[in-house]
Coordinates of N, CA, C and O and ligand atoms in Angstrom, one line a residue:
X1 N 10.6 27.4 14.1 CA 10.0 27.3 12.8 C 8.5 27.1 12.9 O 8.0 26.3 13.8
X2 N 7.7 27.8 12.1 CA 6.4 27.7 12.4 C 5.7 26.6 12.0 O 4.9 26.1 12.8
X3 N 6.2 26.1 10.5 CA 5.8 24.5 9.8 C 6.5 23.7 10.2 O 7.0 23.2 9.2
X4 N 7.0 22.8 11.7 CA 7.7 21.7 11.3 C 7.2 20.3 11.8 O 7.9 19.4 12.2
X5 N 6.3 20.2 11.7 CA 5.6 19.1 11.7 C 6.1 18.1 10.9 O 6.6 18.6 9.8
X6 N 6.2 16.8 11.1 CA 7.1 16.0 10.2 C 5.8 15.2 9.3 O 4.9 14.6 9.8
X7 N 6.1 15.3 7.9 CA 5.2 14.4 7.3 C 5.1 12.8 7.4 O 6.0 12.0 7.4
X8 N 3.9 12.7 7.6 CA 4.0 11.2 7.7 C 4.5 10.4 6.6 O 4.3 10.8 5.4
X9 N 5.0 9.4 7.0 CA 5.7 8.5 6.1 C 4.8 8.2 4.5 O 5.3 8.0 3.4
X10 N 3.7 8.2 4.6 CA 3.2 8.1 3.3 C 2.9 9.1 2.6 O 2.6 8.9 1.4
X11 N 2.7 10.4 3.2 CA 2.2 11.8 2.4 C 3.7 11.8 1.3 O 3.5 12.2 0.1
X12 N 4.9 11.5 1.8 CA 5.7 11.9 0.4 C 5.2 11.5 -1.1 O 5.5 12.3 -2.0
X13 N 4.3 10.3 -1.4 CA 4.3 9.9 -2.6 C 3.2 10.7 -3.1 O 3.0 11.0 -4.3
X14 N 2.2 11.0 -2.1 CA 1.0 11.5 -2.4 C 0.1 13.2 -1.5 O 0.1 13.8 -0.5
X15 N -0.4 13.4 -3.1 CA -1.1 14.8 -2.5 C -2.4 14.1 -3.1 O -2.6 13.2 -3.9
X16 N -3.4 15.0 -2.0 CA -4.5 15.1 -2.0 C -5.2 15.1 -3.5 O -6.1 14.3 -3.9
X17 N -4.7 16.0 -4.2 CA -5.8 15.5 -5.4 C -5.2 14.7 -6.4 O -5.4 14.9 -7.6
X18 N -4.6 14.1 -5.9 CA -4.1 12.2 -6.6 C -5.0 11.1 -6.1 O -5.5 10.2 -6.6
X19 N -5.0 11.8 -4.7 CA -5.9 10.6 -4.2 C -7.3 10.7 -4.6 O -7.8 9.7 -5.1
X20 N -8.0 11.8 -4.5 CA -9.1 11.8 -4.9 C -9.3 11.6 -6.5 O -10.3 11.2 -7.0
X21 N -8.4 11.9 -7.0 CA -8.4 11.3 -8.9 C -8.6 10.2 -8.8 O -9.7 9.8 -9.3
X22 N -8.1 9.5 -8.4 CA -7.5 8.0 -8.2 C -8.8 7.2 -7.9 O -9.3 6.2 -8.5
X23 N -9.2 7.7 -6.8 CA -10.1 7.5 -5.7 C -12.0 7.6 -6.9 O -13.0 6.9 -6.8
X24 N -11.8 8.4 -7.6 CA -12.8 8.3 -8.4 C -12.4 7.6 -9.7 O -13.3 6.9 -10.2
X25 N -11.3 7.5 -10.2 CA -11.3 6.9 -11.5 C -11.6 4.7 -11.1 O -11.9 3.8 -11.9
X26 N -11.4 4.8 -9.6 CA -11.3 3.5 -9.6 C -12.9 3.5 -9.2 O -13.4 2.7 -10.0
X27 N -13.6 3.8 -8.6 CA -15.0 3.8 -8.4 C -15.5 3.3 -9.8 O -16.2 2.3 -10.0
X28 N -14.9 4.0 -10.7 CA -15.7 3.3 -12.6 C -15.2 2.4 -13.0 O -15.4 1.7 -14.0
X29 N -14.3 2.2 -12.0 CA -13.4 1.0 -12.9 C -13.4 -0.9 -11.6 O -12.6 -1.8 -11.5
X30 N -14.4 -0.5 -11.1 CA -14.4 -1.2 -9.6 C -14.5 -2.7 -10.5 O -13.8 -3.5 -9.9
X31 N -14.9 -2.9 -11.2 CA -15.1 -4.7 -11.5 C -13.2 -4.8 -11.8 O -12.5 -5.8 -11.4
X32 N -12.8 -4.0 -12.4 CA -11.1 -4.6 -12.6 C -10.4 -4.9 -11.1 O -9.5 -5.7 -11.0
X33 N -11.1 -4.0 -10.0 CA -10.2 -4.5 -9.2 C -10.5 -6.1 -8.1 O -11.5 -6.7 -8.0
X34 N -9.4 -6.4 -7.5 CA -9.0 -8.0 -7.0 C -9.4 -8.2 -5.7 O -9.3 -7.3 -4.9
X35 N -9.6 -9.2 -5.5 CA -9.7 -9.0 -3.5 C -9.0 -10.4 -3.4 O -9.7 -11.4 -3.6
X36 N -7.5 -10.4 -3.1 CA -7.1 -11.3 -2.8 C -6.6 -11.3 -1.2 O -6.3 -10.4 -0.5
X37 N -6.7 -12.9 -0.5 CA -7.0 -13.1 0.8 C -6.0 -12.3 1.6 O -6.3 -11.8 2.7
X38 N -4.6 -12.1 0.8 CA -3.5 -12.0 2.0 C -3.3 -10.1 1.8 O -2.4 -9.4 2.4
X39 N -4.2 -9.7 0.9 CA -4.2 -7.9 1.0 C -5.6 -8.0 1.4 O -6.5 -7.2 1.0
X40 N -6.0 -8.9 2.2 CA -7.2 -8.2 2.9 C -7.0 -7.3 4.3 O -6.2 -7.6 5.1
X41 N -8.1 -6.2 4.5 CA -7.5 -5.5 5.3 C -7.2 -6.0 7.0 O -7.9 -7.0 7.3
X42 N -6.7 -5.7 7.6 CA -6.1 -6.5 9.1 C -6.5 -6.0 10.1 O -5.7 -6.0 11.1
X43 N -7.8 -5.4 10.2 CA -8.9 -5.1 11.0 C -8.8 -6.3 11.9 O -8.6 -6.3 13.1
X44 N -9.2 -7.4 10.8 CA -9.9 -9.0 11.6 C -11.1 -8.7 11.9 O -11.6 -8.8 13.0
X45 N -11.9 -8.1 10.7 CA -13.9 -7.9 11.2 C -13.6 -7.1 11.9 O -13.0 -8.0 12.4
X46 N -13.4 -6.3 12.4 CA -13.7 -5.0 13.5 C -14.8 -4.3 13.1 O -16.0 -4.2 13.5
X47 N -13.8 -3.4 11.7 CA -14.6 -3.0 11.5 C -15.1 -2.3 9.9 O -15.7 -1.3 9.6
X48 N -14.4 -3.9 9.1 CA -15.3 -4.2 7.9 C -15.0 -5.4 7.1 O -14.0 -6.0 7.3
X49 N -15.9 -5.8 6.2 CA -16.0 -7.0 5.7 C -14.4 -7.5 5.2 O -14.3 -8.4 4.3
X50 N -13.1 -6.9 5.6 CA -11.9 -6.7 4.8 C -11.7 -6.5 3.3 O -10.6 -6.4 2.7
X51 N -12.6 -6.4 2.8 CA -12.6 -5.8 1.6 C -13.3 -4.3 1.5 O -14.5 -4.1 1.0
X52 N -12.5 -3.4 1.9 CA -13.5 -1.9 2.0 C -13.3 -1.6 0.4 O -14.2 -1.1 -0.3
X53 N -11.8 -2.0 -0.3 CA -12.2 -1.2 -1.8 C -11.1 -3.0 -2.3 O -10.4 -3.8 -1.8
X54 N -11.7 -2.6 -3.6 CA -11.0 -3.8 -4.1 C -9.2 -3.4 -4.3 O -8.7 -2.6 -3.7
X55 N -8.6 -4.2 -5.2 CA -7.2 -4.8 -4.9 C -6.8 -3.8 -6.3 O -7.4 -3.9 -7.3
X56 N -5.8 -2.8 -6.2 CA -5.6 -2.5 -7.6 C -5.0 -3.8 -8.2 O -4.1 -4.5 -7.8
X57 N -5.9 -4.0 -9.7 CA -4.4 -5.5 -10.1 C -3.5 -5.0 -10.6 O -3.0 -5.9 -11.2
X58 N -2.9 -4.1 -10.9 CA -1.8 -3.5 -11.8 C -0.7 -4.2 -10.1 O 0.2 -5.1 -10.0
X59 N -1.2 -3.4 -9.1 CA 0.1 -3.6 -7.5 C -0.4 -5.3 -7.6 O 0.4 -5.9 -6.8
X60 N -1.1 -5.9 -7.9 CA -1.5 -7.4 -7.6 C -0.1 -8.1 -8.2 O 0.8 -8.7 -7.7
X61 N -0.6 -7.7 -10.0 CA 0.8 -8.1 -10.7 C 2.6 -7.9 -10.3 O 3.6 -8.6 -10.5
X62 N 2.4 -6.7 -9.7 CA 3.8 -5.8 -9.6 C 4.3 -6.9 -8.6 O 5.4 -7.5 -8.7
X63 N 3.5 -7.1 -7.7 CA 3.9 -8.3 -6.6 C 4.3 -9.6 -6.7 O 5.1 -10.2 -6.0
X64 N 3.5 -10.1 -7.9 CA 4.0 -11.0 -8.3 C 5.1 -11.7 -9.0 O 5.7 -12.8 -9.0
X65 N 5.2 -10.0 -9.9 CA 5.8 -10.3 -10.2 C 7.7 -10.4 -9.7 O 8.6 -11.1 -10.0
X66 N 7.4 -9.1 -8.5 CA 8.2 -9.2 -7.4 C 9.1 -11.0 -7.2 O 10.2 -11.4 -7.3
X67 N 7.8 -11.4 -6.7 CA 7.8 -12.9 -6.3 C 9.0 -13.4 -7.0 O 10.0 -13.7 -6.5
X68 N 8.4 -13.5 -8.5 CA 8.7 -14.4 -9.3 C 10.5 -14.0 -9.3 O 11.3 -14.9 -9.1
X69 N 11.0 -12.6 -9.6 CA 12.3 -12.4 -9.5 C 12.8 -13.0 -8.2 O 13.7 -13.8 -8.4
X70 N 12.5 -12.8 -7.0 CA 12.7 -13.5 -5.6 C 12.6 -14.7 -5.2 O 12.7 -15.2 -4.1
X71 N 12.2 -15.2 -6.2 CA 12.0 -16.7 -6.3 C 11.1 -17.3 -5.0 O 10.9 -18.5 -4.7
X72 N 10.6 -15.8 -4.3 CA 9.8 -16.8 -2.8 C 8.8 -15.4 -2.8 O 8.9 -14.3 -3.3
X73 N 7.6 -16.3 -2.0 CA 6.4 -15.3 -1.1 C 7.3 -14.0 -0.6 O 8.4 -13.9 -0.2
X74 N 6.5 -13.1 -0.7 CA 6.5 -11.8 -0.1 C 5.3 -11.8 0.5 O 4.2 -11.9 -0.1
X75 N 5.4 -11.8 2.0 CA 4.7 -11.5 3.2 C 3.9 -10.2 3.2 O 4.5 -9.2 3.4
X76 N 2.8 -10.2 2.9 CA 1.9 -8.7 2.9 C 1.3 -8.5 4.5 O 0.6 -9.2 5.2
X77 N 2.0 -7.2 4.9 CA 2.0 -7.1 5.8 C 0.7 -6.3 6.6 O 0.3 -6.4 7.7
X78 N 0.4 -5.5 5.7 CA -0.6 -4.2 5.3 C -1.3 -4.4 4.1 O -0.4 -5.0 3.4
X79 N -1.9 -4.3 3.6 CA -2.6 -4.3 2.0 C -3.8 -3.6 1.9 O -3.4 -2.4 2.1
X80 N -4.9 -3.5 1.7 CA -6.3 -2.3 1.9 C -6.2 -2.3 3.3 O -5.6 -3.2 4.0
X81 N -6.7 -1.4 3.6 CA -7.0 -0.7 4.6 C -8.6 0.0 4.7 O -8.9 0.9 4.0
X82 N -9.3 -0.4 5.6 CA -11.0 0.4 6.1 C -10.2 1.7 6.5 O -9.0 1.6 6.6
X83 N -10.9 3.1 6.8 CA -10.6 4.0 7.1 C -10.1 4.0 9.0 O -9.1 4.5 9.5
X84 N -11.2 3.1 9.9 CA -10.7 3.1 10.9 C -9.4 2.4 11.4 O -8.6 2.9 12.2
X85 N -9.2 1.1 10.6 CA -7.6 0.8 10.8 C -6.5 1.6 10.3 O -5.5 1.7 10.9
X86 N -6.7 2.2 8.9 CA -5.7 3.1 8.6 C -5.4 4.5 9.6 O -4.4 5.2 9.5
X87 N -6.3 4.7 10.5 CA -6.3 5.5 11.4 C -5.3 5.1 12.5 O -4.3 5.7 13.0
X88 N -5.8 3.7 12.8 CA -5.0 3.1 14.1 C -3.5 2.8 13.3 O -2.6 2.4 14.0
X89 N -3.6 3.0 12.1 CA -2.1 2.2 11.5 C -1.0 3.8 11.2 O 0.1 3.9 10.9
X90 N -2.1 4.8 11.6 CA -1.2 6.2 11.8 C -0.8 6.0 10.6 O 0.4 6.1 10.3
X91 N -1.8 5.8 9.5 CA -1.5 6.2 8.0 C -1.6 7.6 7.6 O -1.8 8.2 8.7
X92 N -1.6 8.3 6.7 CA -2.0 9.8 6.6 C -3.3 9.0 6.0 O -3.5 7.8 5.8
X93 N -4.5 10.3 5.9 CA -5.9 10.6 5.8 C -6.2 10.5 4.7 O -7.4 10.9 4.4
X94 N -5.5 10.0 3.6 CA -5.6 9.6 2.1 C -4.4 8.8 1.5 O -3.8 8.8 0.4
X95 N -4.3 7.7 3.2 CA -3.0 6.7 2.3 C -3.5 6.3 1.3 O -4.7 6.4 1.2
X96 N -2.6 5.6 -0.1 CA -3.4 4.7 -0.5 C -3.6 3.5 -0.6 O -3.6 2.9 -1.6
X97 N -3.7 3.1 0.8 CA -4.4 1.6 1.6 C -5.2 2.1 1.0 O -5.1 1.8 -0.2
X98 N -6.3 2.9 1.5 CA -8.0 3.2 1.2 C -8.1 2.7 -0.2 O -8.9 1.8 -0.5
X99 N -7.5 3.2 -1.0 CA -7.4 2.8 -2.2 C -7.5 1.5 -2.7 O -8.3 1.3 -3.7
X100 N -6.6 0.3 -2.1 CA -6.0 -0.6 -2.5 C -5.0 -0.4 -3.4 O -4.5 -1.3 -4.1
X101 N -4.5 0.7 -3.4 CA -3.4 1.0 -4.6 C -1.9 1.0 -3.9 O -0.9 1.4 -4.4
X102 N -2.2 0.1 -2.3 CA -0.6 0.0 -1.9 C -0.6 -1.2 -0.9 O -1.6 -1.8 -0.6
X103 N 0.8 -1.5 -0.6 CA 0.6 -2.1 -0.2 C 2.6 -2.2 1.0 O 3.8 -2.0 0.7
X104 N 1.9 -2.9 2.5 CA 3.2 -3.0 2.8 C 3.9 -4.2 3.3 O 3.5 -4.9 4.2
X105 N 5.1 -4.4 2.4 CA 5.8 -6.0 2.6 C 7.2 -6.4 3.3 O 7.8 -5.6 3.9
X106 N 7.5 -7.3 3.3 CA 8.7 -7.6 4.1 C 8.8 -9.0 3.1 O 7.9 -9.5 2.5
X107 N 10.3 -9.4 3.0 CA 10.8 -10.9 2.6 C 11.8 -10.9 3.5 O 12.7 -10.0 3.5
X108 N 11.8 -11.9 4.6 CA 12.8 -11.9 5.5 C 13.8 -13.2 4.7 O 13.3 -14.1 4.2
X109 N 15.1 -12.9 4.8 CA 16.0 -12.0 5.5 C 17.1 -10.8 4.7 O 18.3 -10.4 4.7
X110 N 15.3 -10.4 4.0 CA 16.2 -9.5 3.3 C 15.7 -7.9 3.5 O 14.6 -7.4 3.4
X111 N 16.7 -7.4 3.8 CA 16.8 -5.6 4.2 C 15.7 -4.7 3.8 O 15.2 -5.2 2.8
X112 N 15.2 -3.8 4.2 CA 14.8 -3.0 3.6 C 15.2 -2.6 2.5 O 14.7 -3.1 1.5
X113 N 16.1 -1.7 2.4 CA 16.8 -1.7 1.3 C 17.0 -2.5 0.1 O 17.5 -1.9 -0.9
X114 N 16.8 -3.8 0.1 CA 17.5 -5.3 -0.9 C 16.4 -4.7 -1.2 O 16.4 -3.9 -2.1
X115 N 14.7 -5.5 -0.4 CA 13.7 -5.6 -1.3 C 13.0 -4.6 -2.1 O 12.3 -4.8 -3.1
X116 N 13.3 -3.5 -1.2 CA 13.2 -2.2 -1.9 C 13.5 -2.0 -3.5 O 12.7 -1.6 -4.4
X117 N 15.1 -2.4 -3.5 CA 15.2 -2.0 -4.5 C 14.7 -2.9 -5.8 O 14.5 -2.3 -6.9
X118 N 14.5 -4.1 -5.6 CA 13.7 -5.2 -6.4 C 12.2 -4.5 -6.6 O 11.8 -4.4 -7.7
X119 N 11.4 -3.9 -5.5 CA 10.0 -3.3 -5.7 C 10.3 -2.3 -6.6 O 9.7 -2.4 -7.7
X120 N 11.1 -1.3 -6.4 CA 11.7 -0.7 -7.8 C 12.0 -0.8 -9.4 O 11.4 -0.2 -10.3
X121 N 13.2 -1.8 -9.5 CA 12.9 -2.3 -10.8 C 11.8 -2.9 -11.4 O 11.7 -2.7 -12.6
X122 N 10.7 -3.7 -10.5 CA 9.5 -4.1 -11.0 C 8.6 -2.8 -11.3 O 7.5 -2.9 -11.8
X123 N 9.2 -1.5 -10.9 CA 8.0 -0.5 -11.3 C 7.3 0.4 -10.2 O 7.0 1.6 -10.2
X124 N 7.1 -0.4 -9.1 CA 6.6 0.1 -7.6 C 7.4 1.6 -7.2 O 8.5 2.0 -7.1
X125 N 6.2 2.0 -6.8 CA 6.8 3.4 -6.1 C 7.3 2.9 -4.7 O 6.6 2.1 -4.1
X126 N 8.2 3.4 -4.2 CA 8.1 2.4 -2.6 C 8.8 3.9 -1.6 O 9.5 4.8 -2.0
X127 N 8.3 3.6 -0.4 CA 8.9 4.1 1.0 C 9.3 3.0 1.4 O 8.6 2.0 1.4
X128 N 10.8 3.3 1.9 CA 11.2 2.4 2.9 C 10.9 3.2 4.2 O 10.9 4.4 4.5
X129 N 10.7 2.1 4.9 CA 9.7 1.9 6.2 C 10.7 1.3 6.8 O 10.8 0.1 6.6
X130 N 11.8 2.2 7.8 CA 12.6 1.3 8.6 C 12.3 1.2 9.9 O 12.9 0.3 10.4
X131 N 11.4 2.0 10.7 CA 10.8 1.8 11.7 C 10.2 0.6 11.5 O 10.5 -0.3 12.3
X132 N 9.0 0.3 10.4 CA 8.2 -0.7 10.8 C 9.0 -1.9 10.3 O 8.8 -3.0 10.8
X133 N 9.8 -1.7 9.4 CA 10.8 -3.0 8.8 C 9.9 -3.4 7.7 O 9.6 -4.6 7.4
X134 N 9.5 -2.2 6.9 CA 8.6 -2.9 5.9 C 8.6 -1.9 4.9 O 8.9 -0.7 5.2
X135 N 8.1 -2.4 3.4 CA 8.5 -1.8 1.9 C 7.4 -1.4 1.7 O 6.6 -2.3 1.3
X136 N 6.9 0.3 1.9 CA 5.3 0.7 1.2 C 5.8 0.7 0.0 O 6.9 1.1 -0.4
X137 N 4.6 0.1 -0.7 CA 5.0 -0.2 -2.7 C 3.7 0.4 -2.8 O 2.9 0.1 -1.9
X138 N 3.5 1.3 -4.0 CA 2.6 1.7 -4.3 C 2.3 2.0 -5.7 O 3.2 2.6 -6.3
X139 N 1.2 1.8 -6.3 CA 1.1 2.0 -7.8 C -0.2 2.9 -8.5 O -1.3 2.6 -9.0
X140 N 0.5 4.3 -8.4 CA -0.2 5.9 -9.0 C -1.5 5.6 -10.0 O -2.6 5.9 -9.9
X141 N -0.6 4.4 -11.3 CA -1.8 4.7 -12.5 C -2.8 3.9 -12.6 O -3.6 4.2 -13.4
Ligands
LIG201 ZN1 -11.0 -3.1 8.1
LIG202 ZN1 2.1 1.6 3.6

């Protein structure tokens, strides 16, 4: 087969000119977004202040409100992303880490699947991530 390159785990939710919509509508809209400590990006200073773009709050709330059905912390495992760690994190070239419009979690000791499906009813777009043992949740609008 001439195309079989396997897509990376995050290009399913997203094409290119989503990201880039996205990617400019939030530029106008930069005072709405959040920079909370535990979606900051996990560089550790390498190589930026961990806040490269602010926090969507629409995924700030979705989390919470996650929480709140779960009755406990969800562990942010990933949250924004600088372009060089999304690199090292073998994201695709317009996850939406860069964005802050995703984000990836775990609640142990519960499945991929379990928390999955909870990131769902709250609204979250999600990949389950069974390699890394973690829930990409992501939020389009
Ligand atoms: Zn960084
Ligand atoms: Zn992710």
């Amino acid at each position: 087969m001439k195309d079989n390159k396997m897509p990376r785990v995050h290009q399913k939710l997203n094409s290119d000119a989503l990201f880039f919509q996205l990617k400019d509508q939030d530029q106008k809209q930069q005072e709405k977004a959040v920079k909370r400590e535990d979606f900051r990006c996990d560089c550790q200073g390498r190589y930026c202040d961990g806040f490269p773009a602010g926090i969507n709050p629409t995924l700030v709330d979705k989390i919470d409100e996650l929480e709140k059905i779960l009755k406990k912390k969800v562990q942010i495992i990933s949250g924004v992303r600088c372009e060089k760690r999304n690199a090292e994190a073998d994201g695709s070239n317009h996850s939406f880490h860069l964005l802050g419009r995703a984000a990836d979690i775990r609640c142990e000791p519960m499945s991929v699947d379990e928390l999955a499906a909870v990131a769902e009813a709250v609204g979250l777009l999600v990949i389950r991530d069974y390699r890394d043992d973690v829930v990409h949740c992501q939020w389009n609008d």
